[in-house]
């Protein structure tokens, strides 16, 4: 009887054991949170200046609509991320522009965050995953369009806690920290995201979730036509 | 002949004055030779840079691509080419892209090439200073200054992104061509990768042809007669862009300036001759009373001016050609050109500039002698023509 219980335990453990890729996928699935509307604060720190933005965010976990509320000088700018497609509305131009895929690597509102950091799943698409002493070590797939030589993903209880980007000389160049996870409607949402440019001391960007209202987001929020008028 | 001998004796009579007068001519002759040698050398350096590194001696593309160099205006298959002077041909695909390293991002133009075909056409493959030239897809070769700006090294990955596709390519070589466009902006990838980056459907955007030097414009013109509708060939001069206007502008500026120099030198010669004639009016009066016609005397004055400036011309030619000889074989202007390349990295300037030597410069400079003689005939010569011999013979 005892032997049988032990064998069942082993089988269960094997069944539950996840490959590094599966661990990464699950962690990324948990990263975006449930469908929600909210207000985020983005603080962009530079050695000689600090700039703070307030953003209205609509997301269903895969798609995101972000609208700048403050500062007043930049209010009205809106961004829509639909998988590979990225749209930008600039009230000064009065036009909605579709950015090419290259735009996903660009800085979001001049911060250290890129559009890819906010919504992308590059880590899954571009890297092959291995696990070394509990850390997911990602190395680029052949020909993958990533400038990084290695990315380390630190997990805590299946949630991404820290992502460390290394250049091709094994030197850490960017660090993304995620914290204050909240369980909302069966999903997780990090309430704080900190990104540091390790090449430039004093360059840091902080994204904090101020308000969050879990629930379905109107479909029109993910229509580029609503970028200008709001949803 | 006796007039020439007389004129020569008079020139030698006032050696110090002749020497000073000749010095002016020497200076202007050297300036004329040097400026033409420099301008021609600069032009040749530009042609060399564009024909061998930046573009090609002749490029064939669709009219639509010449108007808008978008890969969509390229061609799926190569047009037929028939000209006996075409020595080599290779397809290229150029497209705008973004280059991303872990540290920097920069936009530029990627040139998709056939690695072997390119060797037959361009000097870029032979100028790889570190690493090696392209061998297959998945590789990229960069200008060394661009690599410094992006902070990528041989063996590392560079991301090349277009609006349609992105690729992580391995840097296999760095080019040190000494030509601004190549060193600061050269990005060479395999044609297959360029086709992927362009989104497929485009075989090449243009065809680069090698033709003998100096025949580029002629071959382009001949090809335009036989190319299918919608295609156009351009010779290297047409491919040079704004720097060509700069070069032609320089010529337009310097040629009249040199003309002015020559005129001023001729005026200096003539004014000296004028003083000399005024001092020798009695002598001319005596000569006229002895039977020499006023016209022959005026001719003698012109001949004296021509001989004096001719002496200067001879010395100037010797000195000028010696200077050109030296600067055509020694990279005297290297530091200046390196600075220019640094300031204008996309102008297609070469880091080396050697002056040109052509016999025709001597002809340009000798115009000064003719001009001096003509002016001497017009001004001091007129003094002699108006001379009243009886007045001078009487000593009034």
XYZ file of C-alpha atoms in Angstrom:
627
model
C 0.000 0.000 0.000
C 2.846 2.301 1.010
C 4.722 1.472 -2.210
C 1.655 2.215 -4.277
C 1.197 5.609 -2.595
C 4.866 6.447 -3.260
C 4.543 5.468 -6.936
C 1.418 7.623 -7.267
C 3.268 10.514 -5.686
C 6.135 10.127 -8.154
C 3.704 9.982 -11.093
C 1.904 13.055 -9.813
C 5.197 14.926 -9.394
C 6.251 13.979 -12.927
C 2.902 15.083 -14.280
C 3.154 18.371 -12.484
C 6.808 18.998 -13.431
C 6.961 21.741 -15.954
C 9.564 22.335 -18.577
C 11.348 25.696 -18.443
C 9.356 26.848 -21.515
C 6.111 25.954 -19.824
C 7.160 27.798 -16.684
C 7.942 30.876 -18.757
C 4.662 30.679 -20.638
C 2.688 30.370 -17.447
C 4.557 33.242 -15.816
C 3.963 35.474 -18.831
C 0.287 34.493 -18.931
C 0.037 35.635 -15.334
C 1.865 38.882 -15.942
C -0.832 40.813 -17.758
C -3.590 40.500 -15.228
C -7.274 40.081 -15.917
C -9.342 42.276 -18.201
C -9.475 45.597 -16.436
C -9.597 49.357 -16.620
C -7.323 51.392 -14.419
C -5.170 54.383 -13.817
C -1.422 53.886 -13.875
C 1.335 56.254 -12.872
C 4.553 56.311 -14.847
C 7.492 58.053 -13.240
C 10.480 58.641 -15.506
C 13.602 59.459 -13.539
C 16.715 60.956 -15.025
C 19.807 62.250 -13.199
C 18.642 65.827 -13.581
C 14.871 65.503 -13.912
C 11.763 63.567 -12.980
C 8.630 63.440 -15.090
C 5.385 61.848 -13.986
C 2.573 60.667 -16.238
C -0.879 59.436 -15.337
C -2.337 56.990 -17.773
C -5.826 55.548 -18.277
C -5.405 51.895 -19.246
C -7.884 49.484 -20.796
C -6.683 45.934 -21.312
C -8.076 42.471 -21.786
C -4.727 40.885 -20.971
C -3.709 40.630 -24.621
C -4.622 43.983 -26.081
C -4.125 47.358 -24.425
C -5.353 50.888 -24.897
C -3.367 53.523 -23.007
C -4.291 57.204 -22.834
C -2.212 59.976 -21.248
C -4.177 61.981 -18.667
C -1.329 64.027 -17.226
C 0.792 66.107 -17.607
C -1.540 68.489 -19.368
C 1.038 69.242 -22.079
C 0.930 65.628 -23.228
C -2.638 64.731 -22.318
C -4.656 63.108 -25.089
C -1.869 60.979 -26.511
C -3.135 57.457 -26.898
C -1.586 54.086 -27.743
C -3.198 50.897 -28.866
C -1.365 47.593 -28.850
C -3.026 44.814 -30.853
C -0.517 42.002 -30.969
C 1.937 42.946 -33.706
C 0.065 46.110 -34.599
C 0.733 49.277 -32.684
C -1.251 52.492 -33.154
C -0.435 55.908 -31.830
C -2.676 58.961 -31.671
C -1.004 62.329 -31.230
C -3.441 65.212 -30.589
C -0.860 67.729 -31.839
C -0.841 66.002 -35.217
C -4.532 65.164 -34.979
C -3.794 61.827 -36.612
C -3.608 58.166 -35.748
C -0.433 56.514 -36.988
C 0.270 52.823 -37.293
C 3.810 52.082 -36.191
C 5.767 49.367 -37.980
C 6.858 46.320 -35.956
C 10.151 48.148 -35.374
C 8.181 50.639 -33.281
C 7.612 48.010 -30.602
C 11.218 48.353 -29.511
C 10.940 52.114 -29.073
C 10.735 53.874 -25.735
C 7.290 54.442 -24.336
C 6.783 58.143 -23.532
C 10.527 58.624 -23.335
C 10.801 56.207 -20.426
C 13.047 53.146 -20.191
C 10.072 50.935 -20.968
C 9.374 49.842 -24.500
C 6.004 48.929 -25.949
C 7.339 45.405 -25.962
C 7.900 45.532 -22.189
C 4.333 46.635 -21.675
C 2.513 44.130 -23.830
C 4.846 41.920 -25.830
C 5.737 38.274 -25.530
C 9.185 38.548 -27.067
C 10.674 36.405 -24.344
C 8.710 33.433 -25.578
C 9.010 34.129 -29.270
C 12.673 34.995 -29.586
C 14.441 32.941 -26.961
C 15.047 29.336 -26.080
C 14.688 28.599 -22.400
C 16.742 26.589 -19.943
C 16.643 26.476 -16.175
C 19.764 26.989 -14.114
C 19.462 26.817 -10.343
C 15.851 27.916 -10.402
C 16.437 30.798 -12.801
C 15.098 30.708 -16.330
C 17.985 31.482 -18.655
C 16.904 32.623 -22.084
C 19.269 32.630 -25.049
C 18.336 33.930 -28.496
C 17.064 31.526 -31.089
C 19.175 31.538 -34.295
C 18.386 34.659 -36.286
C 16.067 36.025 -33.607
C 15.793 39.804 -33.821
C 16.940 40.560 -30.319
C 20.070 42.490 -29.455
C 20.449 40.752 -26.120
C 22.833 37.898 -25.565
C 21.033 36.413 -22.568
C 17.990 37.153 -20.449
C 17.523 35.836 -16.939
C 13.989 35.508 -15.621
C 13.661 35.145 -11.862
C 10.411 33.592 -10.722
C 8.817 33.506 -7.323
C 5.928 31.162 -6.842
C 5.454 31.047 -10.598
C 5.313 34.815 -10.957
C 7.932 36.928 -12.699
C 9.838 38.850 -10.096
C 12.831 40.135 -12.010
C 14.081 40.090 -15.574
C 17.722 40.808 -16.218
C 18.818 41.587 -19.760
C 22.447 40.959 -20.662
C 24.338 42.204 -23.694
C 26.379 39.836 -25.810
C 29.398 40.342 -23.559
C 27.494 38.891 -20.603
C 27.103 42.286 -18.987
C 23.719 43.186 -17.481
C 22.263 46.211 -19.278
C 18.597 46.384 -18.189
C 16.716 45.233 -15.173
C 12.960 44.933 -14.876
C 11.485 44.300 -11.450
C 7.858 43.396 -10.881
C 6.324 43.479 -7.454
C 3.187 43.846 -5.363
C 1.297 41.177 -7.291
C -2.413 41.102 -6.570
C -4.740 38.300 -7.320
C -7.677 39.767 -9.182
C -10.534 37.760 -10.571
C -8.438 34.594 -10.685
C -5.485 36.326 -12.398
C -2.424 38.150 -11.178
C -1.434 41.740 -11.744
C 1.885 43.307 -10.674
C 1.072 46.674 -9.122
C 4.618 47.985 -9.496
C 7.054 47.704 -12.312
C 10.544 49.211 -12.136
C 12.919 49.336 -15.035
C 16.513 50.424 -14.636
C 18.966 51.178 -17.414
C 22.115 49.654 -15.982
C 24.270 51.345 -18.586
C 23.187 54.796 -17.453
C 23.154 55.297 -13.685
C 20.173 57.327 -12.548
C 17.956 56.242 -15.467
C 14.913 54.568 -13.965
C 11.235 54.221 -14.829
C 8.519 53.211 -12.380
C 5.048 52.094 -13.365
C 2.491 51.829 -10.575
C -1.124 50.795 -10.749
C -3.141 53.413 -8.847
C -6.692 52.302 -9.572
C -8.000 49.114 -11.046
C -11.486 48.024 -11.944
C -11.671 44.399 -13.009
C -14.225 43.494 -15.625
C -14.746 43.246 -19.362
C -13.513 46.142 -21.437
C -15.718 47.430 -24.268
C -14.582 46.060 -27.604
C -14.465 49.557 -29.101
C -11.472 50.328 -26.850
C -9.429 48.082 -29.102
C -10.529 49.784 -32.295
C -8.024 52.296 -33.710
C -10.934 54.575 -34.626
C -11.538 55.169 -30.929
C -8.015 56.273 -30.177
C -8.837 59.866 -31.005
C -12.217 60.199 -29.285
C -11.561 57.805 -26.407
C -13.555 54.759 -25.439
C 63.946 87.025 -85.783
C 66.035 90.163 -85.176
C 63.054 91.670 -83.329
C 62.979 88.645 -81.049
C 66.705 88.954 -80.413
C 66.289 92.643 -79.640
C 63.385 91.941 -77.288
C 65.360 89.204 -75.540
C 68.334 91.543 -75.068
C 66.032 94.177 -73.562
C 64.566 91.612 -71.201
C 68.037 90.666 -70.011
C 69.075 94.315 -69.755
C 66.815 94.910 -66.790
C 67.316 91.665 -64.952
C 65.976 92.712 -61.564
C 62.774 94.084 -63.086
C 62.406 90.976 -65.239
C 62.955 88.750 -62.224
C 60.258 90.531 -60.204
C 57.887 90.431 -63.136
C 58.551 86.739 -63.693
C 57.954 85.998 -60.040
C 54.370 87.188 -60.355
C 53.949 84.867 -63.331
C 55.586 81.971 -61.454
C 53.187 82.441 -58.575
C 50.104 82.531 -60.793
C 51.302 79.602 -62.938
C 51.853 77.452 -59.888
C 48.440 78.499 -58.556
C 46.738 77.637 -61.883
C 48.452 74.254 -62.130
C 47.814 73.374 -58.544
C 44.179 74.413 -58.542
C 43.359 72.477 -61.702
C 45.310 69.474 -60.425
C 43.515 69.647 -57.107
C 40.047 70.044 -58.636
C 40.587 67.208 -61.086
C 42.066 65.038 -58.341
C 39.076 65.780 -56.116
C 36.714 64.895 -58.961
C 38.579 61.652 -59.661
C 38.545 60.778 -55.970
C 34.767 61.260 -55.902
C 34.276 59.179 -59.037
C 36.508 56.469 -57.613
C 34.646 56.470 -54.291
C 31.216 56.283 -55.922
C 32.172 53.821 -58.662
C 34.184 51.429 -56.504
C 32.650 51.745 -53.042
C 29.414 53.686 -52.653
C 27.556 52.858 -55.882
C 28.911 51.323 -59.074
C 30.271 52.562 -62.398
C 26.799 52.057 -63.920
C 23.499 51.214 -62.228
C 20.371 49.932 -63.939
C 16.992 50.176 -62.228
C 13.367 50.793 -62.963
C 12.371 54.421 -63.533
C 9.984 54.062 -60.594
C 12.876 53.091 -58.299
C 14.973 56.050 -59.377
C 12.053 58.289 -58.437
C 11.251 56.489 -55.191
C 13.918 54.053 -53.959
C 11.438 51.770 -52.235
C 11.991 48.011 -52.600
C 8.461 47.756 -53.989
C 9.801 49.576 -57.034
C 12.475 46.949 -57.580
C 12.257 44.111 -60.079
C 11.503 40.422 -59.615
C 13.834 39.352 -62.432
C 16.873 40.973 -63.969
C 16.539 42.928 -67.215
C 18.547 41.722 -70.240
C 21.799 43.588 -70.744
C 23.736 43.667 -73.949
C 26.818 45.807 -74.167
C 30.344 44.652 -74.955
C 31.858 46.981 -72.341
C 29.913 45.497 -69.414
C 32.575 43.479 -67.581
C 30.510 42.317 -64.615
C 26.987 42.660 -63.269
C 25.526 41.904 -59.868
C 22.075 42.434 -58.358
C 21.625 44.529 -55.230
C 18.680 45.199 -52.988
C 18.761 48.362 -50.941
C 16.246 49.218 -48.253
C 15.909 51.500 -45.271
C 16.148 49.794 -41.901
C 16.679 50.286 -38.218
C 19.771 48.789 -36.578
C 19.501 47.860 -32.937
C 22.205 46.796 -30.536
C 21.705 46.435 -26.771
C 22.918 50.012 -26.398
C 21.900 52.046 -29.419
C 19.498 52.295 -32.277
C 20.196 53.948 -35.613
C 18.513 54.143 -38.981
C 20.259 53.615 -42.279
C 20.334 51.781 -45.583
C 20.968 48.050 -45.867
C 22.484 46.769 -49.056
C 21.619 43.195 -49.904
C 24.356 41.753 -52.105
C 25.464 38.560 -53.734
C 28.788 38.050 -51.862
C 30.630 36.575 -54.844
C 29.128 38.943 -57.406
C 30.081 41.878 -55.242
C 33.723 40.820 -55.193
C 33.842 41.214 -58.964
C 32.357 44.672 -58.822
C 33.163 46.536 -55.666
C 36.296 47.106 -53.616
C 34.323 46.888 -50.370
C 34.842 43.108 -49.934
C 38.592 43.604 -50.138
C 38.518 46.336 -47.507
C 37.272 44.220 -44.632
C 39.681 45.229 -41.893
C 38.448 42.916 -39.168
C 36.714 39.554 -39.592
C 35.720 38.500 -43.086
C 33.412 39.286 -45.992
C 29.900 37.801 -46.245
C 29.636 34.122 -47.063
C 25.962 33.346 -46.598
C 22.639 34.372 -45.102
C 22.412 35.296 -41.429
C 25.494 37.496 -41.593
C 26.141 41.197 -41.724
C 29.221 43.272 -42.517
C 29.366 46.828 -41.203
C 31.430 49.950 -41.712
C 33.773 50.160 -38.724
C 32.604 53.624 -37.675
C 28.974 52.510 -37.710
C 29.953 49.494 -35.607
C 31.591 51.864 -33.125
C 28.459 53.997 -32.975
C 26.222 50.983 -32.421
C 28.816 49.391 -30.148
C 28.794 45.999 -31.821
C 31.793 43.803 -32.476
C 32.631 40.951 -34.779
C 30.842 37.818 -33.579
C 27.986 39.710 -31.951
C 24.395 39.998 -33.127
C 22.875 43.087 -34.706
C 19.139 43.413 -35.134
C 18.065 44.751 -38.508
C 14.413 45.776 -38.648
C 12.241 47.065 -41.430
C 8.556 47.798 -41.405
C 7.949 44.264 -42.632
C 10.494 41.971 -41.023
C 13.244 41.846 -38.436
C 16.353 39.676 -38.363
C 19.118 39.106 -35.855
C 22.273 38.902 -37.945
C 25.756 37.992 -36.854
C 28.429 40.613 -37.466
C 31.151 38.789 -39.391
C 33.268 41.682 -40.607
C 34.048 45.367 -40.276
C 35.000 47.385 -43.341
C 37.695 50.064 -43.327
C 37.290 51.546 -46.778
C 38.407 55.106 -46.112
C 35.193 56.302 -47.791
C 32.712 58.100 -45.554
C 29.515 56.431 -46.776
C 30.966 52.953 -46.326
C 32.749 53.423 -43.001
C 29.975 55.449 -41.374
C 26.900 53.872 -42.943
C 27.792 50.657 -44.789
C 25.576 47.687 -43.899
C 25.956 44.672 -46.187
C 23.769 41.599 -45.870
C 23.187 38.584 -48.077
C 20.690 39.156 -50.876
C 18.411 36.458 -49.429
C 18.243 38.237 -46.071
C 17.551 41.540 -47.808
C 14.713 39.885 -49.712
C 13.246 38.646 -46.426
C 13.615 42.071 -44.846
C 11.887 43.626 -47.853
C 8.937 41.329 -47.322
C 9.573 39.017 -50.265
C 8.462 39.454 -53.833
C 11.409 41.652 -54.751
C 14.440 40.066 -56.404
C 16.575 43.188 -56.440
C 16.162 46.916 -56.547
C 18.970 47.587 -58.987
C 21.720 46.027 -60.984
C 25.308 47.226 -60.564
C 27.586 47.036 -63.603
C 31.320 47.272 -63.955
C 32.559 49.050 -67.062
C 35.990 50.462 -67.970
C 36.897 53.675 -66.240
C 35.905 56.780 -68.160
C 33.294 54.894 -70.202
C 30.544 54.988 -67.586
C 28.406 57.707 -69.117
C 28.789 56.302 -72.625
C 27.778 52.785 -71.586
C 24.804 54.112 -69.620
C 23.695 56.085 -72.653
C 24.088 53.072 -74.945
C 22.199 50.820 -72.522
C 19.331 53.273 -72.349
C 18.819 52.679 -76.080
C 18.366 48.918 -75.623
C 16.862 48.531 -72.138
C 13.197 47.531 -71.911
C 10.561 50.204 -71.362
C 10.549 51.514 -67.795
C 14.233 50.802 -67.090
C 17.008 53.354 -66.966
C 20.794 53.156 -66.641
C 22.793 55.847 -64.882
C 26.521 56.446 -65.035
C 28.586 57.204 -61.954
C 28.372 60.974 -62.393
C 24.607 60.786 -62.254
C 24.823 58.633 -59.122
C 26.906 61.063 -57.143
C 24.037 63.135 -55.777
C 24.573 66.469 -54.026
C 28.359 66.145 -53.853
C 28.438 66.388 -57.632
C 26.762 69.801 -57.422
C 29.336 70.770 -54.800
C 32.164 69.682 -57.081
C 30.759 71.436 -60.130
C 30.103 74.503 -57.996
C 33.761 74.454 -56.897
C 34.885 74.392 -60.516
C 32.510 77.209 -61.394
C 33.938 79.210 -58.513
C 37.635 78.470 -58.969
C 37.908 78.726 -62.748
C 36.795 82.411 -62.907
C 38.904 83.077 -59.817
C 41.969 81.693 -61.565
C 41.043 83.770 -64.626
C 41.047 86.840 -62.397
C 44.433 85.821 -60.960
C 45.812 85.537 -64.473
C 44.392 88.899 -65.470
C 45.915 90.572 -62.406
C 49.266 88.922 -63.123
C 49.081 90.129 -66.752
C 48.270 93.633 -65.493
C 51.310 93.462 -63.195
C 53.491 92.412 -66.140
C 52.062 95.139 -68.347
C 52.357 97.876 -65.735
C 56.047 97.012 -65.313
C 56.459 97.012 -69.087
C 54.615 100.342 -69.219
C 57.104 101.920 -66.793
C 59.956 100.399 -68.738
C 58.632 101.775 -72.036
C 58.097 105.222 -70.578
C 61.714 105.237 -69.409
C 62.899 104.182 -72.870
C 60.818 106.506 -75.064
C 63.889 108.332 -76.294
C 65.442 105.010 -77.276
C 62.270 104.083 -79.178
C 62.280 107.499 -80.887
C 65.825 106.926 -82.063
C 64.967 103.455 -83.289
C 61.948 104.834 -85.152
C 64.019 107.592 -86.725
C 66.491 104.929 -87.835
C 63.749 103.259 -89.829
C 61.872 100.849 -87.519
C 58.148 101.211 -88.021
C 55.992 102.096 -84.958
C 54.078 98.826 -85.421
C 57.269 96.762 -85.206
C 58.314 98.734 -82.138
C 54.926 98.038 -80.494
C 55.418 94.411 -81.468
C 58.801 94.482 -79.759
C 57.194 95.781 -76.572
C 54.609 93.009 -76.693
C 57.359 90.483 -77.332
C 59.344 91.748 -74.343
C 56.282 91.291 -72.123
C 55.692 87.834 -73.571
C 59.328 86.827 -73.070
C 59.456 88.076 -69.495
C 56.217 86.316 -68.604
C 57.355 83.286 -70.615
C 60.395 82.983 -68.369
C 58.068 83.079 -65.355
C 55.810 80.565 -67.029
C 58.676 78.169 -67.590
C 59.826 78.387 -63.980
C 56.190 78.192 -62.804
C 55.567 75.068 -64.905
C 58.644 73.392 -63.490
C 57.688 74.259 -59.945
C 53.959 73.588 -60.448
C 54.411 70.170 -62.052
C 56.958 69.239 -59.386
C 54.384 70.140 -56.729
C 51.667 68.192 -58.567
C 54.042 65.279 -58.979
C 54.603 65.159 -55.251
C 50.955 65.609 -54.218
C 49.804 63.044 -56.789
C 51.886 60.335 -55.167
C 51.873 61.406 -51.511
C 48.713 61.650 -49.411
C 49.385 65.256 -48.393
C 45.683 66.057 -48.104
C 44.873 62.968 -46.026
C 44.384 64.827 -42.716
C 42.216 67.453 -44.411
C 40.118 64.789 -46.124
C 39.742 62.760 -42.935
C 38.371 65.872 -41.270
C 36.002 66.435 -44.206
C 34.831 62.805 -44.018
C 34.232 63.270 -40.298
C 32.187 66.410 -40.922
C 30.326 65.081 -43.966
C 30.176 61.308 -43.466
C 27.454 60.789 -46.067
C 28.952 62.864 -48.853
C 30.908 59.978 -50.363
C 34.254 61.632 -49.713
C 37.387 59.562 -49.612
C 39.962 59.862 -46.844
C 42.678 60.102 -49.482
C 43.076 62.695 -52.186
C 45.806 62.759 -54.789
C 46.121 65.598 -57.264
C 45.852 64.978 -60.963
C 48.588 65.784 -63.519
C 47.549 66.691 -67.032
C 49.615 68.395 -69.781
C 46.651 70.619 -70.605
C 47.266 72.618 -67.412
C 50.382 74.053 -69.094
C 48.163 75.294 -71.895
C 45.811 76.971 -69.421
C 48.753 78.627 -67.658
C 50.334 79.758 -70.935
C 47.246 81.828 -71.623
C 48.834 84.246 -69.186
C 51.738 84.851 -71.579
C 49.350 85.584 -74.424
C 47.291 87.842 -72.208
C 50.400 89.746 -71.059
C 51.548 90.234 -74.641
C 48.102 91.370 -75.720
C 47.822 93.872 -72.906
C 51.378 95.057 -73.567
C 50.391 95.650 -77.163
C 47.288 97.555 -76.076
C 48.819 99.844 -73.435
C 52.631 100.334 -73.487
C 52.520 99.488 -77.172
C 50.150 102.363 -77.777
C 52.668 104.726 -76.192
C 55.155 103.689 -78.845
C 52.606 103.987 -81.628
C 51.756 107.551 -80.600
C 55.381 108.476 -80.236
C 56.578 111.728 -81.881
C 60.247 110.869 -82.650
C 61.320 114.423 -83.530
C 60.251 115.646 -80.073
C 62.246 112.992 -78.267
C 65.256 113.214 -80.576
C 65.377 116.949 -79.878
C 65.391 116.055 -76.194
C 62.128 117.863 -75.330
